[in-house]
Amino acid sequence: MSPADPAPAARDLQPLAPRPLDTRPLDPRPHRVTALVTGATAGIGRSFAVALARQGYDVVLVARDEQRLSDLAAQLKASYGVAVETLPADLADREALRRVEDRVADVDHPVDLLVNNAGFGLKRPFLDNDVEEEQAMLDVLVTAVMRLSHAALRAMVARGRGAVVNVSSVAGYLPRGTYSAAKAYVTSFTEWADLTYRDRGVRAMALLPGFTRTEFHDRMNVDPGSAPRWMWLDADRLVEEALADLAAGRRVSVPSRRYKALAFLARATPSSLQARFQGLGRR
Ligand SMILES: NC(=O)c1ccc[n+]([C@@H]2O[C@H](COP(=O)([O-])OP(=O)(O)OC[C@H]3O[C@@H](n4cnc5c(N)ncnc54)[C@H](OP(=O)(O)O)[C@@H]3O)[C@@H](O)[C@H]2O)c1
């Protein structure tokens, strides 16, 4: 021991070098998970945003109405203490859609669950609508779903985990113009994605609601009385069942027994017969 060395006992008693206090809040979760929900300001998308925030997901809310987005963000932060981002965007607008794609693809702030839910329908038959209205519907129901799924699946497959829920419709099993054809695309595309990427740790599930009490029919100016009461589903229960189906590994979720039966019948019925039930060809 050199004379310069303090005796071992004295060295042990030396004060520890002061360290700055870590004042960051403690996060009990080892890995924060984030969900991005489109069409989060109303109906099924809003129910998804609330249910996921309740489960502890940080959420990114996408829709056009900025006021409703920030109201919901404040409510979710206050009720569940999660981080909430708002991303106002009209998904029929390619530039706005690109901003959402970029957020979904962001490697520094990964999106673990994408819910492609935004959508709307048109009341009038195909030839009575301006073709640009039909195009805008296709842009939101198909193009946005495809492009956001592309951004999400690419990032998720690279990470080896993640999930995409695409909100389709049982109407995709019926011949009913652009809306049904778009939903048929969404169901088929999502089944393919799940079959392709499941082995690489990434899930996809198509959610096929039947008539659900939301703003969808009001926005179309359709009287909810046009469908019998037993056919109407509750959005919160629908989402609860959908999330249970996702956790159970289902590829297609058709919430409620009545719509499971109706979807089975629709798939088993030739389209010419379905057309007769719907009175197609008479308008
Ligand atoms: N309700 C039903 O009976 C039913 C049945 C089967 C399937 N679905 C499907 O369920 C999904 C959700 O519908 P919902 O019933 O919940 O309808 P909703 O209550 O009318 O909500 C639609 C949501 O989509 C958003 N949205 C509409 N157009 C948009 C656009 N161009 N860009 C961005 N966001 C847009 C709306 O927000 P902003 O207005 O703020 O943009 C709103 O948040 C749709 O894909 C629909 O096709 C509904």
PDB file of C-alpha atoms in Angstrom, residues 30-177:
ATOM      1  CA  PRO A  30     -42.040  -1.901 -18.825  1.00  0.00           C
ATOM      2  CA  HIS A  31     -43.131  -1.111 -22.385  1.00  0.00           C
ATOM      3  CA  ARG A  32     -45.744   1.502 -23.242  1.00  0.00           C
ATOM      4  CA  VAL A  33     -48.064   0.413 -26.012  1.00  0.00           C
ATOM      5  CA  THR A  34     -49.652   2.773 -28.505  1.00  0.00           C
ATOM      6  CA  ALA A  35     -52.790   2.413 -30.607  1.00  0.00           C
ATOM      7  CA  LEU A  36     -53.748   4.652 -33.519  1.00  0.00           C
ATOM      8  CA  VAL A  37     -57.489   4.831 -34.230  1.00  0.00           C
ATOM      9  CA  THR A  38     -58.972   6.489 -37.317  1.00  0.00           C
ATOM     10  CA  GLY A  39     -62.485   7.913 -37.095  1.00  0.00           C
ATOM     11  CA  ALA A  40     -62.019   8.267 -33.337  1.00  0.00           C
ATOM     12  CA  THR A  41     -64.410  11.195 -32.813  1.00  0.00           C
ATOM     13  CA  ALA A  42     -67.654   9.201 -33.020  1.00  0.00           C
ATOM     14  CA  GLY A  43     -69.317   5.807 -32.961  1.00  0.00           C
ATOM     15  CA  ILE A  44     -67.235   2.629 -33.185  1.00  0.00           C
ATOM     16  CA  GLY A  45     -63.886   4.483 -33.403  1.00  0.00           C
ATOM     17  CA  ARG A  46     -64.661   6.470 -30.268  1.00  0.00           C
ATOM     18  CA  SER A  47     -65.559   3.245 -28.448  1.00  0.00           C
ATOM     19  CA  PHE A  48     -62.227   1.751 -29.556  1.00  0.00           C
ATOM     20  CA  ALA A  49     -60.307   4.806 -28.321  1.00  0.00           C
ATOM     21  CA  VAL A  50     -61.998   4.687 -24.905  1.00  0.00           C
ATOM     22  CA  ALA A  51     -61.652   0.897 -24.502  1.00  0.00           C
ATOM     23  CA  LEU A  52     -57.971   0.946 -25.464  1.00  0.00           C
ATOM     24  CA  ALA A  53     -57.139   3.909 -23.211  1.00  0.00           C
ATOM     25  CA  ARG A  54     -58.907   2.064 -20.382  1.00  0.00           C
ATOM     26  CA  GLN A  55     -56.625  -0.922 -21.051  1.00  0.00           C
ATOM     27  CA  GLY A  56     -53.595   1.404 -20.686  1.00  0.00           C
ATOM     28  CA  TYR A  57     -52.776   2.071 -24.340  1.00  0.00           C
ATOM     29  CA  ASP A  58     -51.432   5.486 -25.264  1.00  0.00           C
ATOM     30  CA  VAL A  59     -53.606   6.588 -28.163  1.00  0.00           C
ATOM     31  CA  VAL A  60     -53.283   8.577 -31.370  1.00  0.00           C
ATOM     32  CA  LEU A  61     -56.676   9.902 -32.441  1.00  0.00           C
ATOM     33  CA  VAL A  62     -57.366  10.616 -36.122  1.00  0.00           C
ATOM     34  CA  ALA A  63     -60.446  12.291 -37.667  1.00  0.00           C
ATOM     35  CA  ARG A  64     -61.398  15.627 -39.266  1.00  0.00           C
ATOM     36  CA  ASP A  65     -63.168  17.446 -36.412  1.00  0.00           C
ATOM     37  CA  GLU A  66     -60.384  19.108 -34.393  1.00  0.00           C
ATOM     38  CA  GLN A  67     -62.617  20.266 -31.538  1.00  0.00           C
ATOM     39  CA  ARG A  68     -64.003  16.780 -30.970  1.00  0.00           C
ATOM     40  CA  LEU A  69     -60.498  15.318 -31.169  1.00  0.00           C
ATOM     41  CA  SER A  70     -59.165  17.620 -28.444  1.00  0.00           C
ATOM     42  CA  ASP A  71     -62.253  17.139 -26.247  1.00  0.00           C
ATOM     43  CA  LEU A  72     -61.807  13.377 -26.400  1.00  0.00           C
ATOM     44  CA  ALA A  73     -58.049  13.674 -25.827  1.00  0.00           C
ATOM     45  CA  ALA A  74     -58.640  15.702 -22.645  1.00  0.00           C
ATOM     46  CA  GLN A  75     -61.219  13.195 -21.435  1.00  0.00           C
ATOM     47  CA  LEU A  76     -58.961  10.172 -22.014  1.00  0.00           C
ATOM     48  CA  LYS A  77     -55.955  11.819 -20.350  1.00  0.00           C
ATOM     49  CA  ALA A  78     -58.028  12.797 -17.308  1.00  0.00           C
ATOM     50  CA  SER A  79     -59.822   9.453 -16.972  1.00  0.00           C
ATOM     51  CA  TYR A  80     -57.025   6.990 -17.702  1.00  0.00           C
ATOM     52  CA  GLY A  81     -53.734   8.936 -17.359  1.00  0.00           C
ATOM     53  CA  VAL A  82     -52.506   7.802 -20.780  1.00  0.00           C
ATOM     54  CA  ALA A  83     -50.646   9.880 -23.371  1.00  0.00           C
ATOM     55  CA  VAL A  84     -52.924  11.081 -26.156  1.00  0.00           C
ATOM     56  CA  GLU A  85     -51.975  12.613 -29.505  1.00  0.00           C
ATOM     57  CA  THR A  86     -54.455  14.129 -31.914  1.00  0.00           C
ATOM     58  CA  LEU A  87     -53.857  14.034 -35.645  1.00  0.00           C
ATOM     59  CA  PRO A  88     -56.540  15.909 -37.582  1.00  0.00           C
ATOM     60  CA  ALA A  89     -56.799  14.555 -41.118  1.00  0.00           C
ATOM     61  CA  ASP A  90     -59.297  14.094 -43.903  1.00  0.00           C
ATOM     62  CA  LEU A  91     -58.405  10.603 -45.082  1.00  0.00           C
ATOM     63  CA  ALA A  92     -59.842  11.317 -48.540  1.00  0.00           C
ATOM     64  CA  ASP A  93     -57.062  13.885 -48.957  1.00  0.00           C
ATOM     65  CA  ARG A  94     -53.809  12.248 -50.085  1.00  0.00           C
ATOM     66  CA  GLU A  95     -51.539  14.794 -48.373  1.00  0.00           C
ATOM     67  CA  ALA A  96     -53.354  14.501 -45.053  1.00  0.00           C
ATOM     68  CA  LEU A  97     -53.327  10.723 -45.401  1.00  0.00           C
ATOM     69  CA  ARG A  98     -49.556  10.845 -45.948  1.00  0.00           C
ATOM     70  CA  ARG A  99     -49.130  12.559 -42.545  1.00  0.00           C
ATOM     71  CA  VAL A 100     -51.019   9.718 -40.892  1.00  0.00           C
ATOM     72  CA  GLU A 101     -48.946   7.136 -42.811  1.00  0.00           C
ATOM     73  CA  ASP A 102     -45.780   8.852 -41.544  1.00  0.00           C
ATOM     74  CA  ARG A 103     -47.031   8.700 -37.950  1.00  0.00           C
ATOM     75  CA  VAL A 104     -47.868   5.000 -38.305  1.00  0.00           C
ATOM     76  CA  ALA A 105     -44.404   4.302 -39.754  1.00  0.00           C
ATOM     77  CA  ASP A 106     -42.490   6.329 -37.102  1.00  0.00           C
ATOM     78  CA  VAL A 107     -39.826   3.958 -35.724  1.00  0.00           C
ATOM     79  CA  ASP A 108     -39.074   6.199 -32.739  1.00  0.00           C
ATOM     80  CA  HIS A 109     -42.710   6.191 -31.556  1.00  0.00           C
ATOM     81  CA  PRO A 110     -44.013   2.801 -32.671  1.00  0.00           C
ATOM     82  CA  VAL A 111     -47.697   2.151 -33.213  1.00  0.00           C
ATOM     83  CA  ASP A 112     -48.426  -1.308 -31.778  1.00  0.00           C
ATOM     84  CA  LEU A 113     -52.075  -1.469 -32.811  1.00  0.00           C
ATOM     85  CA  LEU A 114     -53.662   0.240 -35.816  1.00  0.00           C
ATOM     86  CA  VAL A 115     -57.454   0.458 -35.988  1.00  0.00           C
ATOM     87  CA  ASN A 116     -58.584   1.458 -39.487  1.00  0.00           C
ATOM     88  CA  ASN A 117     -62.132   2.453 -38.669  1.00  0.00           C
ATOM     89  CA  ALA A 118     -63.047   5.785 -40.338  1.00  0.00           C
ATOM     90  CA  GLY A 119     -65.816   5.477 -42.870  1.00  0.00           C
ATOM     91  CA  PHE A 120     -69.122   6.676 -44.187  1.00  0.00           C
ATOM     92  CA  GLY A 121     -71.851   5.561 -46.572  1.00  0.00           C
ATOM     93  CA  LEU A 122     -73.943   7.241 -49.237  1.00  0.00           C
ATOM     94  CA  LYS A 123     -77.705   7.162 -49.063  1.00  0.00           C
ATOM     95  CA  ARG A 124     -78.580   7.281 -52.738  1.00  0.00           C
ATOM     96  CA  PRO A 125     -78.062   4.572 -55.356  1.00  0.00           C
ATOM     97  CA  PHE A 126     -74.832   4.594 -57.375  1.00  0.00           C
ATOM     98  CA  LEU A 127     -76.022   6.458 -60.478  1.00  0.00           C
ATOM     99  CA  ASP A 128     -77.753   9.191 -58.436  1.00  0.00           C
ATOM    100  CA  ASN A 129     -74.456  10.196 -56.787  1.00  0.00           C
ATOM    101  CA  ASP A 130     -71.801  12.407 -58.260  1.00  0.00           C
ATOM    102  CA  VAL A 131     -68.910  10.136 -59.197  1.00  0.00           C
ATOM    103  CA  GLU A 132     -66.606  12.242 -56.969  1.00  0.00           C
ATOM    104  CA  GLU A 133     -68.717  11.277 -53.924  1.00  0.00           C
ATOM    105  CA  GLU A 134     -68.266   7.609 -54.826  1.00  0.00           C
ATOM    106  CA  GLN A 135     -64.533   8.258 -55.300  1.00  0.00           C
ATOM    107  CA  ALA A 136     -64.219   9.944 -51.886  1.00  0.00           C
ATOM    108  CA  MET A 137     -65.948   6.966 -50.267  1.00  0.00           C
ATOM    109  CA  LEU A 138     -63.548   4.583 -52.006  1.00  0.00           C
ATOM    110  CA  ASP A 139     -60.604   6.764 -50.915  1.00  0.00           C
ATOM    111  CA  VAL A 140     -61.582   6.538 -47.233  1.00  0.00           C
ATOM    112  CA  LEU A 141     -62.841   2.938 -47.161  1.00  0.00           C
ATOM    113  CA  VAL A 142     -60.167   1.354 -49.372  1.00  0.00           C
ATOM    114  CA  THR A 143     -57.202   3.606 -50.234  1.00  0.00           C
ATOM    115  CA  ALA A 144     -56.685   4.872 -46.681  1.00  0.00           C
ATOM    116  CA  VAL A 145     -57.042   1.347 -45.269  1.00  0.00           C
ATOM    117  CA  MET A 146     -54.559  -0.069 -47.774  1.00  0.00           C
ATOM    118  CA  ARG A 147     -51.970   2.703 -47.354  1.00  0.00           C
ATOM    119  CA  LEU A 148     -52.147   2.789 -43.538  1.00  0.00           C
ATOM    120  CA  SER A 149     -51.997  -1.028 -43.408  1.00  0.00           C
ATOM    121  CA  HIS A 150     -48.930  -0.907 -45.656  1.00  0.00           C
ATOM    122  CA  ALA A 151     -47.174   1.577 -43.363  1.00  0.00           C
ATOM    123  CA  ALA A 152     -48.180  -0.382 -40.253  1.00  0.00           C
ATOM    124  CA  LEU A 153     -47.387  -3.883 -41.514  1.00  0.00           C
ATOM    125  CA  ARG A 154     -43.978  -2.840 -42.805  1.00  0.00           C
ATOM    126  CA  ALA A 155     -43.009  -1.323 -39.437  1.00  0.00           C
ATOM    127  CA  MET A 156     -44.582  -4.148 -37.421  1.00  0.00           C
ATOM    128  CA  VAL A 157     -43.040  -6.979 -39.461  1.00  0.00           C
ATOM    129  CA  ALA A 158     -39.627  -5.299 -39.010  1.00  0.00           C
ATOM    130  CA  ARG A 159     -40.225  -5.258 -35.216  1.00  0.00           C
ATOM    131  CA  GLY A 160     -41.738  -8.737 -35.195  1.00  0.00           C
ATOM    132  CA  ARG A 161     -44.889  -7.647 -33.346  1.00  0.00           C
ATOM    133  CA  GLY A 162     -48.054  -5.593 -33.743  1.00  0.00           C
ATOM    134  CA  ALA A 163     -51.658  -5.839 -34.889  1.00  0.00           C
ATOM    135  CA  VAL A 164     -54.041  -4.211 -37.348  1.00  0.00           C
ATOM    136  CA  VAL A 165     -57.822  -4.175 -36.964  1.00  0.00           C
ATOM    137  CA  ASN A 166     -59.668  -3.165 -40.116  1.00  0.00           C
ATOM    138  CA  VAL A 167     -63.322  -2.250 -39.624  1.00  0.00           C
ATOM    139  CA  SER A 168     -65.225  -3.819 -42.493  1.00  0.00           C
ATOM    140  CA  SER A 169     -68.939  -4.766 -42.506  1.00  0.00           C
ATOM    141  CA  VAL A 170     -71.261  -7.729 -42.973  1.00  0.00           C
ATOM    142  CA  ALA A 171     -72.455  -5.631 -45.937  1.00  0.00           C
ATOM    143  CA  GLY A 172     -69.291  -6.870 -47.670  1.00  0.00           C
ATOM    144  CA  TYR A 173     -71.099 -10.210 -48.118  1.00  0.00           C
ATOM    145  CA  LEU A 174     -73.973  -8.507 -50.028  1.00  0.00           C
ATOM    146  CA  PRO A 175     -74.111  -6.906 -53.484  1.00  0.00           C
ATOM    147  CA  ARG A 176     -74.687  -3.226 -52.572  1.00  0.00           C
ATOM    148  CA  GLY A 177     -72.614  -0.907 -54.758  1.00  0.00           C
TER     149      GLY A 177
END
